[in-house]
Coordinates of C-alpha atoms and ligand atoms in Angstrom, one line a residue:
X1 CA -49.3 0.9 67.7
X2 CA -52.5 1.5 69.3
X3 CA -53.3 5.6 70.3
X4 CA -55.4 7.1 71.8
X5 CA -55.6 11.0 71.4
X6 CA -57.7 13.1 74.2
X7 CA -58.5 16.2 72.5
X8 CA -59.9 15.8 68.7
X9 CA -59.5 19.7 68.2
X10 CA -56.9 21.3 65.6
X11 CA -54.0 20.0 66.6
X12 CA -55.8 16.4 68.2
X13 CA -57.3 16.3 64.8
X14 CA -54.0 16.7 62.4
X15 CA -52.3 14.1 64.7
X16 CA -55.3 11.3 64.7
X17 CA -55.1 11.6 60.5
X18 CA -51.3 11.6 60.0
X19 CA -50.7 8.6 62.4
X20 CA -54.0 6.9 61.5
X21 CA -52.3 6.0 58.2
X22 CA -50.0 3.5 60.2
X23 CA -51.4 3.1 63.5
X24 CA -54.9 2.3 65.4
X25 CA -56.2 5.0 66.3
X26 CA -59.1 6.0 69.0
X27 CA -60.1 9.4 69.9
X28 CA -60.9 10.7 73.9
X29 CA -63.5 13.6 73.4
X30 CA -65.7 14.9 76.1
X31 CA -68.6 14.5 74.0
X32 CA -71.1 11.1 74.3
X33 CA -70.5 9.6 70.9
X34 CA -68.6 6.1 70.2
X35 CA -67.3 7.2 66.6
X36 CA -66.1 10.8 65.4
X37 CA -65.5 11.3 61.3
X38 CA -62.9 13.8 61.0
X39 CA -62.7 15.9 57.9
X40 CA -59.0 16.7 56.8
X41 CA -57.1 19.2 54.6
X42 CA -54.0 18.4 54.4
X43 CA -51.9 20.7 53.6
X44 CA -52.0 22.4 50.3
X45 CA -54.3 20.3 48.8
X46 CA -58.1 20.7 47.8
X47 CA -59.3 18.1 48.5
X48 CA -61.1 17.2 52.0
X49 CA -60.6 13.5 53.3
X50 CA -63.2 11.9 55.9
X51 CA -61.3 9.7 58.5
X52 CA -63.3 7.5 60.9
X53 CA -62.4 7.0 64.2
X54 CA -64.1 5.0 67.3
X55 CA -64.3 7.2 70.3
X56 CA -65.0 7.0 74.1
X57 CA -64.3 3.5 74.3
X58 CA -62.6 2.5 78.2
X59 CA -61.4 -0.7 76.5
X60 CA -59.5 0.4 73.8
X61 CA -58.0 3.5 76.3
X62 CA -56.7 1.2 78.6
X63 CA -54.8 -0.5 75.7
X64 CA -53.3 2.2 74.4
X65 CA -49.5 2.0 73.6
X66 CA -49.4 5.9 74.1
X67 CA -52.2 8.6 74.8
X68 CA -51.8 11.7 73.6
X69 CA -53.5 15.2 75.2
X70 CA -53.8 17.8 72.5
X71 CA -56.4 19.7 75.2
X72 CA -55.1 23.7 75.5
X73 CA -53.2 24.0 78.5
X74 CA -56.5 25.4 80.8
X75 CA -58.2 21.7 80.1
X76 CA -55.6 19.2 80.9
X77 CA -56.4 18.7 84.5
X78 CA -60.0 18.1 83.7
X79 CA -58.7 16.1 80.8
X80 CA -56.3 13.8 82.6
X81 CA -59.0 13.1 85.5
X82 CA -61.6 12.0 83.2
X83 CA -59.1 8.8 82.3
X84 CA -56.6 8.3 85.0
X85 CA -58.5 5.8 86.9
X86 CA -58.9 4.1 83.7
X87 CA -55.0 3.6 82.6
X88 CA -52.3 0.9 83.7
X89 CA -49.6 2.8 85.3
X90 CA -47.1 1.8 82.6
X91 CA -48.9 3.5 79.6
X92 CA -46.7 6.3 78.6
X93 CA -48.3 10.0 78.4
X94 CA -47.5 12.5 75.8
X95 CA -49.1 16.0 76.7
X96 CA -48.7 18.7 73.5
X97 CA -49.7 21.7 74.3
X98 CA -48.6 25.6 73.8
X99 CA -47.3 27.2 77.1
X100 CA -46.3 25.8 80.6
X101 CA -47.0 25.3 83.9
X102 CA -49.1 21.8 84.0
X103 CA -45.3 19.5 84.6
X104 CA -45.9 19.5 88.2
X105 CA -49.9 18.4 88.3
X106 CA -49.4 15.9 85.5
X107 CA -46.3 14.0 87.4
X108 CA -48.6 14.5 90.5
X109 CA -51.9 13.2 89.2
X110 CA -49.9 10.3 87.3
X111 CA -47.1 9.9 89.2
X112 CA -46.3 6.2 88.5
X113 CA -46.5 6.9 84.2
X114 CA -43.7 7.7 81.5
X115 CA -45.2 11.5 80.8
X116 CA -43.4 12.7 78.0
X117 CA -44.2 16.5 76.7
X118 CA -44.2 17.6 73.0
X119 CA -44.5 21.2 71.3
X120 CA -45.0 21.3 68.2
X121 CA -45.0 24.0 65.1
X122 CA -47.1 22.2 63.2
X123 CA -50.3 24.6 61.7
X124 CA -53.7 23.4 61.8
X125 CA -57.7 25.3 62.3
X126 CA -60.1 24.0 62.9
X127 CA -63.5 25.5 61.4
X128 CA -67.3 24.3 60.7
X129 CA -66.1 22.7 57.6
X130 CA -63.5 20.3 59.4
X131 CA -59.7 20.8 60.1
X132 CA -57.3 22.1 57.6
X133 CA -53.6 21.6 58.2
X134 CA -52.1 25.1 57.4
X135 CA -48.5 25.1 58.2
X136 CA -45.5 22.7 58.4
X137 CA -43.0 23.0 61.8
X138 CA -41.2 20.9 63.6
X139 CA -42.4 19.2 66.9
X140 CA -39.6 18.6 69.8
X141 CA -40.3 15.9 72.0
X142 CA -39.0 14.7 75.4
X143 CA -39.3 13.3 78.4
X144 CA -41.0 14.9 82.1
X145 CA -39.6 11.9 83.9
X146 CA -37.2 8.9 84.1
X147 CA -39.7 7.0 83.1
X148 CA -40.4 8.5 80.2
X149 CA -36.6 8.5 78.9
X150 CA -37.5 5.2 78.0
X151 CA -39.8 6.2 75.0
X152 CA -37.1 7.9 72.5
X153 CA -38.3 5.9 69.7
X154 CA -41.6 7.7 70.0
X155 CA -39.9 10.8 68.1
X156 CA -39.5 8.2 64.8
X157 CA -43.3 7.3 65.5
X158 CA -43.8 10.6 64.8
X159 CA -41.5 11.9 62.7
X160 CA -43.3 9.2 60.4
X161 CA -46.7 10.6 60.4
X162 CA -45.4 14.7 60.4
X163 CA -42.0 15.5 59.8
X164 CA -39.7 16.5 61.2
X165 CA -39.9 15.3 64.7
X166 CA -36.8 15.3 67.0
X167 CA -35.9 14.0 70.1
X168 CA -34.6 16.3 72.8
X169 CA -32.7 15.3 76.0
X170 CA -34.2 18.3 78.0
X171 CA -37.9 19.2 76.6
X172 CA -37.9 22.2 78.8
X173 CA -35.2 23.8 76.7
X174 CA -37.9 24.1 74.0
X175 CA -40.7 24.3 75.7
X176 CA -39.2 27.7 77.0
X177 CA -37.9 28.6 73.6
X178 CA -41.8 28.3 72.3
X179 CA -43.0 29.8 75.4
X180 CA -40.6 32.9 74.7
X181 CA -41.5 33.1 71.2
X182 CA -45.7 33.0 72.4
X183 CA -44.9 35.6 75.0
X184 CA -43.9 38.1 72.6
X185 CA -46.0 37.2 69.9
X186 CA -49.3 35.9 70.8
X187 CA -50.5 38.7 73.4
X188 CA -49.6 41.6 71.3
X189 CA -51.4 40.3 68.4
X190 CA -54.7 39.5 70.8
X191 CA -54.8 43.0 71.9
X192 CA -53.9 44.4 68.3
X193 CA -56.2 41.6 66.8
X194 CA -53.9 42.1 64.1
X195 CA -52.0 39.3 62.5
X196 CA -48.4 37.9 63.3
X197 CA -46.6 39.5 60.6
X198 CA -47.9 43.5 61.8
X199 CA -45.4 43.1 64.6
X200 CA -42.5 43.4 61.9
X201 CA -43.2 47.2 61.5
X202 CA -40.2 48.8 63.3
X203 CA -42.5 51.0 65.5
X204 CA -42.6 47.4 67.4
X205 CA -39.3 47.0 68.2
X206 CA -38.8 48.7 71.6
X207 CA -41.6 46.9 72.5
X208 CA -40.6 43.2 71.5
X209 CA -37.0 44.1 73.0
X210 CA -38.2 44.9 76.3
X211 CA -40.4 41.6 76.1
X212 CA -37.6 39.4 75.2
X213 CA -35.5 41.3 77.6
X214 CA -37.3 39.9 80.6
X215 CA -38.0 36.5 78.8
X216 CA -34.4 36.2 78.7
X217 CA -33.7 36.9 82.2
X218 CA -36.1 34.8 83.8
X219 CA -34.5 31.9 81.0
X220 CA -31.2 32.5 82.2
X221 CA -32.7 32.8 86.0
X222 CA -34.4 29.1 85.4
X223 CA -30.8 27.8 84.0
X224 CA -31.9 28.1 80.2
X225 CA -28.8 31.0 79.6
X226 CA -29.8 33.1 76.5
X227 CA -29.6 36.7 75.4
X228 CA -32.4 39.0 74.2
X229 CA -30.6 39.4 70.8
X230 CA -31.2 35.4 70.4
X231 CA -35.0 36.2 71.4
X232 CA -35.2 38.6 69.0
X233 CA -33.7 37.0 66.2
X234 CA -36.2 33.7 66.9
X235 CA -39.0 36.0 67.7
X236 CA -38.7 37.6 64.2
X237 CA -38.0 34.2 62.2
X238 CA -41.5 33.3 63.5
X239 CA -43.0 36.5 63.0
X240 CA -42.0 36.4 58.9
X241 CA -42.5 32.7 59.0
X242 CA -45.9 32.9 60.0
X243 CA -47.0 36.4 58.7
X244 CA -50.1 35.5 57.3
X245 CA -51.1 33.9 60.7
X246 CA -53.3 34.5 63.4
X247 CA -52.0 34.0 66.8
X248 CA -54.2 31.3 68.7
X249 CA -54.6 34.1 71.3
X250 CA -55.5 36.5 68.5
X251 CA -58.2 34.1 67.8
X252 CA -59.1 32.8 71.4
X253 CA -60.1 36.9 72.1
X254 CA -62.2 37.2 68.8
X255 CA -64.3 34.4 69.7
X256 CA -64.2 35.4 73.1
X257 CA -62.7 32.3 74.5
X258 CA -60.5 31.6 77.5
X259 CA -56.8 32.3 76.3
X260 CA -53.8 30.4 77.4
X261 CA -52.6 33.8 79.1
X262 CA -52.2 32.2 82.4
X263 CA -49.9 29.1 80.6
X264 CA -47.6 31.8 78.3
X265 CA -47.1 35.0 79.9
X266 CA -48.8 34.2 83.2
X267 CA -46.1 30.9 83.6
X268 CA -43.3 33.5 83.1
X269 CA -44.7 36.2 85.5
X270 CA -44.8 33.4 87.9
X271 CA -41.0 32.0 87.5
X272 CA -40.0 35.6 87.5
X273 CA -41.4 36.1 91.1
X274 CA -40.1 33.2 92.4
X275 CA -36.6 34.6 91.2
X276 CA -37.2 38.4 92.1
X277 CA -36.9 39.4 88.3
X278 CA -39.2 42.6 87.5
X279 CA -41.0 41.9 84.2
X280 CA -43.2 45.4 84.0
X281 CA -43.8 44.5 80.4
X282 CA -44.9 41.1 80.0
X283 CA -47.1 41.9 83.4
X284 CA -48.9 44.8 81.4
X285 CA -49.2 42.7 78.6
X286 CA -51.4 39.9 81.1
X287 CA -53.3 42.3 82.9
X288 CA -54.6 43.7 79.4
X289 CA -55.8 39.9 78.4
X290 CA -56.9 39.3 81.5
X291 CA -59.0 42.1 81.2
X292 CA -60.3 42.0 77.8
X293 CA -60.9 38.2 78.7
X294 CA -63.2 39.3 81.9
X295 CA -64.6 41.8 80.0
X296 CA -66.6 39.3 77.4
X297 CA -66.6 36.3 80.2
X298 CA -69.3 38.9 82.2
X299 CA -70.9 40.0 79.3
Ligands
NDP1 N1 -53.9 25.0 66.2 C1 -52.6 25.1 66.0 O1 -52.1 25.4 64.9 C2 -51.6 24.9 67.1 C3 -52.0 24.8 68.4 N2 -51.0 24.5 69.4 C4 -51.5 24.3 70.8 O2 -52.1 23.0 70.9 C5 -53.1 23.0 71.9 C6 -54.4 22.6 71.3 O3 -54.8 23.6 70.4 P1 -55.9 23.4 69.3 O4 -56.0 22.0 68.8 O5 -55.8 24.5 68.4 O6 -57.2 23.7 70.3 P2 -58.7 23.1 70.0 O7 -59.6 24.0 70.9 O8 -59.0 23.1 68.6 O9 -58.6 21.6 70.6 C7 -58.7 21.3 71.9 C8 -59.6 20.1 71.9 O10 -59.6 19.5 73.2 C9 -61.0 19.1 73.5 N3 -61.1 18.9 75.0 C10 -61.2 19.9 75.9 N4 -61.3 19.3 77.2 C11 -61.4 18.0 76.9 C12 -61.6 16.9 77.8 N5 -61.8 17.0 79.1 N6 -61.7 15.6 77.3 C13 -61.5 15.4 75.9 N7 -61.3 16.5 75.1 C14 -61.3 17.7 75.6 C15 -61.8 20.2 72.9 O11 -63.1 19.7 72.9 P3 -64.3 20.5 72.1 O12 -64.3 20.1 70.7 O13 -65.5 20.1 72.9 O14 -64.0 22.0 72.3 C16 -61.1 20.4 71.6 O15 -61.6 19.5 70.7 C17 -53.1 24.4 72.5 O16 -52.2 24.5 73.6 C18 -52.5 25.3 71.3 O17 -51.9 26.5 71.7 C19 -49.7 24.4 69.1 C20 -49.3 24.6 67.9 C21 -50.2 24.9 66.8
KPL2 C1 -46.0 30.5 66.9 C2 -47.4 31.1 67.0 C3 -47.3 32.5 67.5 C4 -47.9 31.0 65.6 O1 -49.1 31.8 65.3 C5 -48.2 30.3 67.9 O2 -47.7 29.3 68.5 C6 -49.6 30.6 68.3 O3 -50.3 31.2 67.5 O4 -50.0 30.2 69.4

């Protein structure tokens, strides 16, 4: 298959190296170059491997078989504008990112494409060095519109280059059951700047209950029923699984970048209006990023 990846950062990265071994692949970067050499961990191994890839090439973009955006949720709609004029209206669009919200522009700034949306808990950091993958997970993949239904066997295409890789009928199911697990987890750790597996100390408990509480409500209020026990129980499975982990919002606030706030917590804040569901918690928990994020952005 030909791809095309917009987005060569952690995530972009991991994905251009794993399907490269099978597939042509081209990377989409905003940067003015017409090759990128990725250097690649993979994980658990020593040993760094330099992939080449061409870049920035209209040609080969309007050829894809699929392009994938692996931008964070805040750059998509720059993203998708910098190549929508250049796509055919039948190449199918995979958008893998962590939080929600950016359904609606995608189907409206593509309307005629199969957009498919993946989330993934696949590991990977990016650093000076290169990227290093740093944790297996599985990726859940799905499809935004009739179109897209068409594209099941994409899971397999996938699946073959980072297992395990599953097809779901309704995406949104996971992408609120990663969006529940990010609420609780990732803006905690970002104010704490401590690291995921702190938030198993019982003094944490109230506060992760009331978190899921509202996560819950707004879940069942959105036609995703669930309880906060089920919450909790996920939210802790990640929290042990991934212990030794940084948050990407733990991260995004010690190099004073923009956070996904907005995507994560703000996405629920705003689902929970629309529904006249109170979420005091999760609120306090975005005002404080929000904050801490305004603070360094004026300094
Ligand atoms: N890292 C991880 O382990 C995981 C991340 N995720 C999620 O995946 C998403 C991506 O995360 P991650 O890879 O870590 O983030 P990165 O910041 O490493 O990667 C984003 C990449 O997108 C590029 N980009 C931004 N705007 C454009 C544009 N207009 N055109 C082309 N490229 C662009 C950035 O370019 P530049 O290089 O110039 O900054 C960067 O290379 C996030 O939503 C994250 O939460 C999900 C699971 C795990
Ligand atoms: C699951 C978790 C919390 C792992 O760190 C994550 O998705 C993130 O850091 O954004």
């Amino acid at each position: 298959m030909k791809i095309t990846i917009v987005g060569a950062g952690a995530v972009g990265s991991l994905w251009a190296c794993r399907l490269a071994a099978r597939h042509q692949v081209h990377l989409w970067t905003r940067h003015n170059t017409d090759q990128c050499e990725i250097r690649f961990q993979p994980l658990g191994e020593e040993k760094i491997q330099t992939w080449p890839f061409k870049a920035n090439d209209p040609t080969q973009l309007a050829q894809a078989d699929i392009v994938i955006f692996t931008v964070k949720a805040f750059q998509l709609h720059a993203a998708l504008a910098t190549v929508e004029d250049l796509l055919p209206p039948s190449t199918p669009i995979v958008v893998m990112h962590n939080g929600m919200g950016t359904h609606d522009t995608v189907l409206n700034q593509l309307p005629d494409h199969p957009i498919l949306y993946a989330t993934t808990a696949q590991g990977a950091l990016r650093t000076e060095q290169g990227v290093t993958h740093t944790g297996l997970g599985p990726t859940r993949l799905g499809a935004m519109n009739l179109a897209g239904k068409q594209y099941q066997h994409l899971a397999a295409v996938f699946d073959q280059a980072l297992a395990p890789c599953q097809w779901l009928l309704d995406i949104r199911l996971a992408l609120w059951q990663k969006l529940a697990i990010n609420c609780a987890i990732n803006p905690l750790t970002a104010i704490l700047q401590c690291r995921n597996g702190h938030l198993a100390l019982n003094e944490f408990t109230p506060q992760l209950t009331q978190i899921c509480e509202e996560v819950a409500a707004v879940m069942s209020a959105e036609g995703y029923p669930t309880t906060v026990t089920d919450l909790l129980e996920q939210t802790s499975a990640v929290i042990s699984a991934t212990a030794a982990n940084k948050s990407s919002m733990n991260q995004d606030v010690y190099h004073q970048r923009t956070t996904e706030i907005d995507y994560i917590t703000g996405y629920l804040i705003a689902r929970a209006d629309s529904h006249g569901i109170a979420v005091p918690a999760n609120r306090a928990l975005w005002q404080q990023i929000k904050q801490l994020e305004q603070h360094y952005h004026d300094h």
